[in-house]
Coordinates of C-alpha atoms in Angstrom, one line a residue:
X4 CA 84.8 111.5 109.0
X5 CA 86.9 111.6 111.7
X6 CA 84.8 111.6 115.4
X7 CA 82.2 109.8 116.9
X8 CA 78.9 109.7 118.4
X9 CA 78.0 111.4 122.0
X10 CA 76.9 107.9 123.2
X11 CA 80.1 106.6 123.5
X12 CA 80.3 104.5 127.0
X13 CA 83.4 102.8 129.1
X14 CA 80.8 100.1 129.7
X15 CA 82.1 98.3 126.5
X16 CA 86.0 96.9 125.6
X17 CA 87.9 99.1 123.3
X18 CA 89.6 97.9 120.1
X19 CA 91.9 100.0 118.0
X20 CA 91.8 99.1 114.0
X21 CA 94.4 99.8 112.5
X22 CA 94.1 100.3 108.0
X23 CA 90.4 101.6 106.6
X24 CA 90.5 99.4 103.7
X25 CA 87.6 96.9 103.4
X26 CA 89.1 94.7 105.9
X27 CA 89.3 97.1 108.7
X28 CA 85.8 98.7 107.9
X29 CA 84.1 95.1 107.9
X30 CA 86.2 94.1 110.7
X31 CA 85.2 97.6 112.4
X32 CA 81.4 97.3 112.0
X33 CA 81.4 93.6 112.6
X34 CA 82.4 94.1 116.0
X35 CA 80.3 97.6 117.1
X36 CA 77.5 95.3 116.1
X37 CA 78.8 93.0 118.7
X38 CA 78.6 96.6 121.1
X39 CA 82.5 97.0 121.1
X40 CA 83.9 100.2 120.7
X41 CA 86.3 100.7 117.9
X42 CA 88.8 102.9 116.5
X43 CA 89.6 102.5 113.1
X44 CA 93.3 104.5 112.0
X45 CA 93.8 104.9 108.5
X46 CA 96.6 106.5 107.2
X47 CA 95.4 108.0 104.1
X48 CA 93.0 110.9 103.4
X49 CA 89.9 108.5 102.5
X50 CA 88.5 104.9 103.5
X51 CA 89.3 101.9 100.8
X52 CA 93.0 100.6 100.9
X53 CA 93.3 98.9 97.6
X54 CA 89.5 98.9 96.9
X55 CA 89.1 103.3 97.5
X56 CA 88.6 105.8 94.8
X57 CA 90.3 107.7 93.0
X58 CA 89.3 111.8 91.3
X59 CA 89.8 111.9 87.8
X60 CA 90.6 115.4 86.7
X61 CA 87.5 116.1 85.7
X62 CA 86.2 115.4 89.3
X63 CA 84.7 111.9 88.2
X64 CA 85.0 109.3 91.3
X65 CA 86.5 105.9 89.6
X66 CA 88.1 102.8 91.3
X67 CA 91.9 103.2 91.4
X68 CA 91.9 99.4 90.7
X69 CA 89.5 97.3 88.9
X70 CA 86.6 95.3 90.9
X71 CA 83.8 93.1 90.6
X72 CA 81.1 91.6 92.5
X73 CA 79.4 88.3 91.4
X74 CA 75.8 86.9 91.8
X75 CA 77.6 84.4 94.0
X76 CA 79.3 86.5 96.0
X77 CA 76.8 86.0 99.1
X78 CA 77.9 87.2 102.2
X79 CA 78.9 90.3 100.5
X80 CA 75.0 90.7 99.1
X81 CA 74.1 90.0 102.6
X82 CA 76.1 92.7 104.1
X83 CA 74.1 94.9 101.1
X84 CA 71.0 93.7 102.6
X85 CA 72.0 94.5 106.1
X86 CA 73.0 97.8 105.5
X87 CA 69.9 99.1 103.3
X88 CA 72.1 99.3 100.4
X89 CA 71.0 96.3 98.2
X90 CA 69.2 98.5 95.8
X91 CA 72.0 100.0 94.5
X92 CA 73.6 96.8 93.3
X93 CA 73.5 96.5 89.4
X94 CA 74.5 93.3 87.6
X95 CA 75.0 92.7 83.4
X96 CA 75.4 89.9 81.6
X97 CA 79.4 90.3 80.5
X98 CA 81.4 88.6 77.7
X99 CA 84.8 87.1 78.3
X100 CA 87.8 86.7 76.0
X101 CA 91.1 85.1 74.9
X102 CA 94.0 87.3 73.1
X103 CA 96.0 84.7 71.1
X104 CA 98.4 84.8 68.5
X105 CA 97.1 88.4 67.1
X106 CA 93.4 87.2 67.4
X107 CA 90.7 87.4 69.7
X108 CA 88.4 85.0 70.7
X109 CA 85.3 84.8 73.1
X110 CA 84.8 82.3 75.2
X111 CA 81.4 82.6 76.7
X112 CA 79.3 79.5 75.8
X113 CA 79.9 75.9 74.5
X114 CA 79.3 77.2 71.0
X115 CA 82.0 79.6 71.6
X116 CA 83.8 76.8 73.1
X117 CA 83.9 73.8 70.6
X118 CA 85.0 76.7 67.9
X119 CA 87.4 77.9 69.8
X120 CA 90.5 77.8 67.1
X121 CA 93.7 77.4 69.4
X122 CA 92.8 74.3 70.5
X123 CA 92.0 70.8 68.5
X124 CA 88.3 68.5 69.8
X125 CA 90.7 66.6 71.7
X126 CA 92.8 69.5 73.4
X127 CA 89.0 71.1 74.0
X128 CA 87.5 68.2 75.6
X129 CA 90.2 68.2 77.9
X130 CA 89.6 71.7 78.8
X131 CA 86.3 71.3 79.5
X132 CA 87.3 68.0 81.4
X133 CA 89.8 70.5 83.6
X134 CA 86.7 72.7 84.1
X135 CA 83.9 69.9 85.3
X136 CA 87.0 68.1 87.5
X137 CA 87.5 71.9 89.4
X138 CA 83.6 71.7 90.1
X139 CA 83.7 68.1 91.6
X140 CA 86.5 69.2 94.5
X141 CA 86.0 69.5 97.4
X142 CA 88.9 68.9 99.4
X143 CA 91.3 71.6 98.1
X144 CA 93.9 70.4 100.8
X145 CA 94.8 67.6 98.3
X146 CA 95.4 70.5 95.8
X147 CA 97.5 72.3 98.2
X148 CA 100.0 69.5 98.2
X149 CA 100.4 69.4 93.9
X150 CA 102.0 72.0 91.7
X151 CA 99.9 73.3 89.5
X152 CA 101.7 72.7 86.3
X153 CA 101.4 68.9 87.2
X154 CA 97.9 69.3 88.1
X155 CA 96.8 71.8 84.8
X156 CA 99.2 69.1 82.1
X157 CA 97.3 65.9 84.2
X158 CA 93.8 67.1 83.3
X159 CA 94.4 69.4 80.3
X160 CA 97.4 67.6 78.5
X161 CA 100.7 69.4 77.6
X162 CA 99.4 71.3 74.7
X163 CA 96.4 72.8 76.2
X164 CA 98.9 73.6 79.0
X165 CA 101.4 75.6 76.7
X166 CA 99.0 77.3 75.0
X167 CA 96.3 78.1 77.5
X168 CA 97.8 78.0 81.3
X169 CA 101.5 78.5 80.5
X170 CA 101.1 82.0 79.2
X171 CA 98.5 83.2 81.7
X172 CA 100.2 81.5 84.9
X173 CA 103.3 83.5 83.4
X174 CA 101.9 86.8 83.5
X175 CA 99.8 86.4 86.5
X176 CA 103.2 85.7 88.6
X177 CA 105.5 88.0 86.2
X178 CA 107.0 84.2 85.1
X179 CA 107.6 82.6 88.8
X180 CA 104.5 80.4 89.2
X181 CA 106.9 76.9 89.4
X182 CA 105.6 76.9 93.5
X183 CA 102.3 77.6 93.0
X184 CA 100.1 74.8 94.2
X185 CA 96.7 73.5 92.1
X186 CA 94.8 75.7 94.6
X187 CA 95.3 78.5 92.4
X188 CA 93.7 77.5 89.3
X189 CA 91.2 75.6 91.2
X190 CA 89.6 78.6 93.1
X191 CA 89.9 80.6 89.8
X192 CA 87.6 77.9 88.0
X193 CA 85.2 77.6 90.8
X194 CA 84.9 81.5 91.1
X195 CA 84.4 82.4 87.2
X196 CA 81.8 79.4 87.2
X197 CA 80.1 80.6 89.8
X198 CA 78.9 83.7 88.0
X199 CA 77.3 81.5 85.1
X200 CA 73.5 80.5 85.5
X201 CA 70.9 78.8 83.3
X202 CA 71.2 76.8 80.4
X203 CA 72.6 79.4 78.4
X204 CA 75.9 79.7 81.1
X205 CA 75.6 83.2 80.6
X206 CA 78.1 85.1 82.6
X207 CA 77.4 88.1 84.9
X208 CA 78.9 90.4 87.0
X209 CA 78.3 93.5 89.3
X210 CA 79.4 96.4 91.0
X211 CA 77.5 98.9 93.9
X212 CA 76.4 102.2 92.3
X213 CA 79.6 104.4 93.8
X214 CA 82.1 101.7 93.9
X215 CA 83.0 100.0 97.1
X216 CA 82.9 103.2 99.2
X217 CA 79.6 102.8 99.2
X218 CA 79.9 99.9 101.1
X219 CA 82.5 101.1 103.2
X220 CA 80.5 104.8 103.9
X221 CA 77.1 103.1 104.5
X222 CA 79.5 101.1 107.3
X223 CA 81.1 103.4 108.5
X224 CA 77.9 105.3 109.7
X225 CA 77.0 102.5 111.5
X226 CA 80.5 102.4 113.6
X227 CA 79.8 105.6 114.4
X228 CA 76.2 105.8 115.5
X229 CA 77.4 102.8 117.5
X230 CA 79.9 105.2 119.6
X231 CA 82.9 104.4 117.3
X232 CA 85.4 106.3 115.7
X233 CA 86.7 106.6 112.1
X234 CA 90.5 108.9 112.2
X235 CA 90.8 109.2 108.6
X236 CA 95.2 110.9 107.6
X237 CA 96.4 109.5 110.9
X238 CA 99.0 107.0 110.3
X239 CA 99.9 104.6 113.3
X240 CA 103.9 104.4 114.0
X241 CA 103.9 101.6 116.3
X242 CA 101.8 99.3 118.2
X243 CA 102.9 99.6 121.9
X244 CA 103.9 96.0 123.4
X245 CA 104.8 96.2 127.0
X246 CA 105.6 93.0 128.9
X247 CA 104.5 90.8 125.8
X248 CA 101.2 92.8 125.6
X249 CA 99.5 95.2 123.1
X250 CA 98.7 98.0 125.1
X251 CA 97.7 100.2 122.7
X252 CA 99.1 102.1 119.4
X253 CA 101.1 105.4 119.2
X254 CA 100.6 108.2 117.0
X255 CA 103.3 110.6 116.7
X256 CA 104.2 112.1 120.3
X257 CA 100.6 110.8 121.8
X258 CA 99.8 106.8 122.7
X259 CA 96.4 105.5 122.6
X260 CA 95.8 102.8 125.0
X261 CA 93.2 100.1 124.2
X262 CA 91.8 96.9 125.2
X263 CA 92.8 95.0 122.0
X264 CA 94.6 96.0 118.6
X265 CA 94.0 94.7 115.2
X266 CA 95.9 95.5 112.7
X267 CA 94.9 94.8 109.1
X268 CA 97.8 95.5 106.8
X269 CA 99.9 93.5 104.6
X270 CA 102.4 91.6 106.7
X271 CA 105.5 93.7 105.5
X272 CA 103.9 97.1 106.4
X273 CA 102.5 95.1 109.6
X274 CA 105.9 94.2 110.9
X275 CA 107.2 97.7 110.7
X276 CA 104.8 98.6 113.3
X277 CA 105.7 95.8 115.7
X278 CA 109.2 96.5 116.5
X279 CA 108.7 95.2 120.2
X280 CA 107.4 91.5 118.8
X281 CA 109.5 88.8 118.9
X282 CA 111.9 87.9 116.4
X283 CA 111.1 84.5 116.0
X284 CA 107.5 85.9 114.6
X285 CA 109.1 88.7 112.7
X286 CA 111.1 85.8 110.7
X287 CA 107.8 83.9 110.4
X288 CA 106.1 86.6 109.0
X289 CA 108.9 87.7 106.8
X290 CA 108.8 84.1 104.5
X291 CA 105.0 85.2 103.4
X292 CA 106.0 87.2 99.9
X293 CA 103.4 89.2 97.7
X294 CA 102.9 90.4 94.1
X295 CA 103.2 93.4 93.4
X296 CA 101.2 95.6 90.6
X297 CA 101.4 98.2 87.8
X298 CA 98.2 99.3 86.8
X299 CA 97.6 102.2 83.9
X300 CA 93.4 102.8 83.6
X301 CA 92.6 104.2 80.4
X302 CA 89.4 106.5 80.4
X303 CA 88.2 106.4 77.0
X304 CA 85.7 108.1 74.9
X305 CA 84.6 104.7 73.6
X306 CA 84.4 101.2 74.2
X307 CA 87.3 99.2 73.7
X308 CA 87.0 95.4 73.5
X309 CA 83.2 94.9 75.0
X310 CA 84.6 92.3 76.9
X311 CA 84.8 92.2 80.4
X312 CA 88.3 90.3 80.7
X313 CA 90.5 89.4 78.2
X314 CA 93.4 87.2 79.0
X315 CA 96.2 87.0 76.7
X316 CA 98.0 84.3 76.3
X317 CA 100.8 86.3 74.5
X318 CA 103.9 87.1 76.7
X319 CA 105.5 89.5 74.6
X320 CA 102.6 91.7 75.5
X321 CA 103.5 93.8 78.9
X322 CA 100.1 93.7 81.2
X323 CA 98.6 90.9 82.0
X324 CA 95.0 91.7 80.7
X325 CA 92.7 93.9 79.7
X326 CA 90.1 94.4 82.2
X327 CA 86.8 96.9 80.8
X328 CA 84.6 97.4 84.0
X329 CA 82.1 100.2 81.9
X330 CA 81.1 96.4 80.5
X331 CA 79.1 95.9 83.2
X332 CA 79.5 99.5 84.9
X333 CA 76.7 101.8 83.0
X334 CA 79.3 104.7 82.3
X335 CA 76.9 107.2 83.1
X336 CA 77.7 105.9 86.6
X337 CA 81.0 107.4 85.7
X338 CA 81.1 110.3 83.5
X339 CA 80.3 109.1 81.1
X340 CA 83.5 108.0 80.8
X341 CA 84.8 103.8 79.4
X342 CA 87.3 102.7 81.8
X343 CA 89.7 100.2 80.5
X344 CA 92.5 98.7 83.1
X345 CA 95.8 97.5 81.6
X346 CA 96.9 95.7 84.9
X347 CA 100.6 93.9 85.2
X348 CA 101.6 91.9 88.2
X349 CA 105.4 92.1 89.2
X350 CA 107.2 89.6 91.2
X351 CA 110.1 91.4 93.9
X352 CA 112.1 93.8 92.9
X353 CA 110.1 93.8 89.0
X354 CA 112.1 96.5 87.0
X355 CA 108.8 97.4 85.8
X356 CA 107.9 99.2 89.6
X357 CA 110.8 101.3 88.5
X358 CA 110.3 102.9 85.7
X359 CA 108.4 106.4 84.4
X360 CA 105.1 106.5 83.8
X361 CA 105.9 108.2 80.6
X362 CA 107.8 104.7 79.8
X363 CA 104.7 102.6 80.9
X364 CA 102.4 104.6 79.0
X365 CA 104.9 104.7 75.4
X366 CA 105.4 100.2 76.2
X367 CA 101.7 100.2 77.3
X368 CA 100.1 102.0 74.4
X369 CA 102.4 100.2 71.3
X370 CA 101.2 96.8 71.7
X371 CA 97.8 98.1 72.7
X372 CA 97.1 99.4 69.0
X373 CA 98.7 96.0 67.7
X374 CA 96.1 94.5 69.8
X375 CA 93.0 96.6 68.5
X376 CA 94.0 98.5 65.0
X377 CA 91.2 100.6 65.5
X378 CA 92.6 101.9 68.5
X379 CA 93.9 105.6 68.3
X380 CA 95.1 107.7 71.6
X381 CA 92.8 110.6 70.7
X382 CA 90.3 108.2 72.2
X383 CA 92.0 108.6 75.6
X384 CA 90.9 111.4 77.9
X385 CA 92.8 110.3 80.9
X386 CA 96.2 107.8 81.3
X387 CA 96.6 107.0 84.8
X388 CA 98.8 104.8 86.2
X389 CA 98.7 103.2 89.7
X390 CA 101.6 101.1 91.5
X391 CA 101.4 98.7 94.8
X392 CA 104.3 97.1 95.9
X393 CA 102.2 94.6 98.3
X394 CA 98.7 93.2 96.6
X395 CA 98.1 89.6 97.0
X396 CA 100.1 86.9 99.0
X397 CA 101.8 84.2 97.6
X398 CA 101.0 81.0 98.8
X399 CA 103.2 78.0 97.9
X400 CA 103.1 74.6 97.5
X401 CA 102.0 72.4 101.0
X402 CA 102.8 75.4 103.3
X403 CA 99.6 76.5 104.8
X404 CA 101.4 76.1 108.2
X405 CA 103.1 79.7 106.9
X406 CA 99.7 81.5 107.1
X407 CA 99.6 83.7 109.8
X408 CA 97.2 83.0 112.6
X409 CA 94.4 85.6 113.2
X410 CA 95.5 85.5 117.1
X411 CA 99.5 86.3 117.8
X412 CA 101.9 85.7 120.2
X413 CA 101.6 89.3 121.3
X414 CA 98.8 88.9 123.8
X415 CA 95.9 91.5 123.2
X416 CA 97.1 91.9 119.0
X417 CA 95.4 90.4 116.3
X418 CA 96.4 90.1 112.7
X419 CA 93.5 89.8 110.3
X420 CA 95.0 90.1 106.6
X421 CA 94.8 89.3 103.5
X422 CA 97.4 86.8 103.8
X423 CA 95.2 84.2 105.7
X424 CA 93.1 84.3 102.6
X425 CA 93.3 80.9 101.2
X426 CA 92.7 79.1 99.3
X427 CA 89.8 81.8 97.9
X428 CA 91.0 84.2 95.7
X429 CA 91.6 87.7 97.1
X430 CA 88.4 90.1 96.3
X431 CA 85.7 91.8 98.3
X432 CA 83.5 89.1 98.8
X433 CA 86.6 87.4 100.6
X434 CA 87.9 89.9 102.4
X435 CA 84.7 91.1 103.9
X436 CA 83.6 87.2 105.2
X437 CA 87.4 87.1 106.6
X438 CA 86.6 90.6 108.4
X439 CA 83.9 88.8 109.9
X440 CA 85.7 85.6 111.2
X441 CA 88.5 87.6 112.6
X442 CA 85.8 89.4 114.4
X443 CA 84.0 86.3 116.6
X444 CA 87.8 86.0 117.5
X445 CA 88.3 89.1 118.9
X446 CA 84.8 88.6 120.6
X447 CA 85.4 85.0 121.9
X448 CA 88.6 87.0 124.1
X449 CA 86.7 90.0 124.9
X450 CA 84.4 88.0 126.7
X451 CA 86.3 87.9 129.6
X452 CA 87.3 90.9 129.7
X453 CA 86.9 94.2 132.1
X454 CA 86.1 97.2 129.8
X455 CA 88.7 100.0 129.8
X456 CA 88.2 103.1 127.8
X457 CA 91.0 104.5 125.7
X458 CA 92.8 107.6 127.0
X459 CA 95.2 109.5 125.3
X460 CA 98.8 111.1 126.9

């Protein structure tokens, strides 16, 4: 993918990109629309960050972690739209679950809901009190300022709260979820409702026929015919800062010199490239932590659970669901295959981002077959595991002032990330409409700006 178009022009400003995940794709097309001309550097072999592909031995394309995309999800359906690839969205109704004490239990409907066994009529009421109060918010700053254990045992009561949110706020945050603010929960509740409609509250959920690099191809072919670039295995060592200002990026013995840099990496990986920024921002940017995650997919022969998500509200059991996309994926979108994510998130410096995959799988694969007796591992043609150090911010308890601005101090570099995020939930549909608000930033400088084309030494 790497080039451009013969149209290019040093009529229009000049912005280096710098990651090919969804961010930096979005961020990218957003502002060739606006008739800039970017260069996008990603460091791996192929666009997607932590939404690209992965080859399965037997050739199959599959996401390396799970996604969705939701009916509500509108700016992303309108990017679909815009591209001309709307008709390859698919949605399904999809069922949802709770693993508890040994048992599983749907929870889809209100029938589902008033027999739900875990919990008394009082405990349940409560629930579904917690649920209706999410809906009524709208100013989530009052949230921000209110831990969510108070906020979950306030609404819910202290039973509901140890056997329902406990658990599931313990594996989400590998057990150190004491400064997470209401926020959490709330944009959780607001986002799963969202995807139920109608009287019947039937849930549904969708994906683009290919995955996200659909998306992210059917963009990328738009940078380009725009006079962009797209330098696919060319990391970025440094951004160049010269008198307090971006100049431009350097890669290996060359520098690129551009009008404006954006760089769209997790702050950690972002501050190793910024070694001539200030140090009063590098410690600001150092107190934003992030979850990390182990994730073995299973490709099966079969189905598993026929539920979309189960959450388990058993901590003795190591991931922190199980997550069956070919639910709403038709696996003959995939080989045919049943894809089945075991996903665990680990706090810094987790002993679990340690050790073997042979150990994962043998941990992994024990309590899986206490969880579903029918469960054999002849059923499994492929065990994959995948690990990220960095993938999703932590935001605590009244500190938005630690979320990093889009503009920095460096004049002419940007920082759009994922970390700025909030309070939404981290996902594609996110992402893509922060991509675009990063962008009229970058536009509202540019305006007053002389173009320069890049040039190379």
């Amino acid at each position: 993918m790497n080039g451009s178009s013969d149209n290019s022009s040093s009529n229009h400003p000049r912005v280096a990109i710098i990651g090919g995940g969804i961010m930096g794709i979005s961020l990218g097309y957003y502002l060739s629309r606006a008739g800039v001309q970017v260069e996008i550097f990603e460091a791996s072999p192929v666009l997607g960050g932590l939404a690209g592909p992965i080859s399965l031995p037997d050739g199959t394309a599959v996401d390396r972690f799970y996604h969705a995309i939701l009916s509500s999800d509108r700016h992303l359906r309108q990017l679909c739209e815009e591209l001309g690839i709307a008709d390859r969205l698919r949605f399904k109704e999809t069922r949802m679950g709770f693993y508890h004490q040994g048992a599983i239990y749907p929870m889809n409907n209100i029938v589902d809901f008033l027999r739900f066994p875990p919990l008394g009529w009082v405990d349940r009421f409560r629930l579904g009190i917690t649920v209706v109060a999410a809906q009524l918010i709208r100013d989530w700053m009052k949230l921000e300022r209110v831990g969510v254990e108070d906020w979950l045992i306030g609404l819910s009561g202290r039973n509901t709260y140890q056997n329902i949110w406990r658990p599931m706020l313990k594996a989400k945050f590998d057990g150190g979820f004491e400064k997470t603010p209401a926020t959490y929960i709330w944009s959780r509740l607001v986002r799963v409702k969202s995807t139920r409609s109608g009287a019947s509250q039937k849930e549904e959920a969708g994906h683009l026929i290919g995955g996200y690099p659909t998306l992210m191809q059917a963009m990328a072919e738009k940078i380009i015919a725009a006079g962009g670039e797209i330098h696919l295995s060319t990391p970025v060592q440094e951004v160049i800062i010269r008198e307090g200002r971006a100049a431009g990026i350097r890669l290996g013995d060359r520098e690129a010199l551009f009008d404006r840099v954006v760089v769209t990496l997790q702050t950690p990986v972002f501050q190793k490239l910024i070694p001539g920024a200030p140090q009063a921002y590098h410690d600001f940017l150092s107190r934003t932590d992030y979850i990390g995650i182990v994730c073995p997919l299973l490709v099966l022969d079969r189905p598993l659970s026929g539920y979309w998500t189960l959450n388990i509200t058993d901590n003795s059991v190591p991931f922190t669901g199980v997550i069956e996309t070919t639910t709403y994926i038709d696996p003959s979108y995939v080989g045919g295959h049943h894809l089945v994510y075991l996903p665990k998130y680990t706090a810094p410096g987790s002993p679990l981002q340690r050790m073997s995959d042979e150990e994962i799988r043998a941990m992994w694969m024990m309590h899986l077959k206490r969880m579903f007796p029918d469960f054999d591992e002849s059923q499994v043609r492929y065990f994959l595991i995948h690990r990220e150090r960095y993938v999703e911010p932590l935001h605590y308890i009244h500190q938005t002032h630690l979320i990093p601005p889009v503009k920095t101090p460096v004049e002419n570099l940007y920082l759009s990330t994922t970390a700025q995020i909030y309070p939404a939930l981290t996902n594609g549909e996110s992402v893509s409409r922060h991509a675009f608000d990063s962008a009229r930033v970058v536009l509202q400088d540019l305006q007053q700006l002389p173009a320069r084309e890049a040039t190379f030494s």
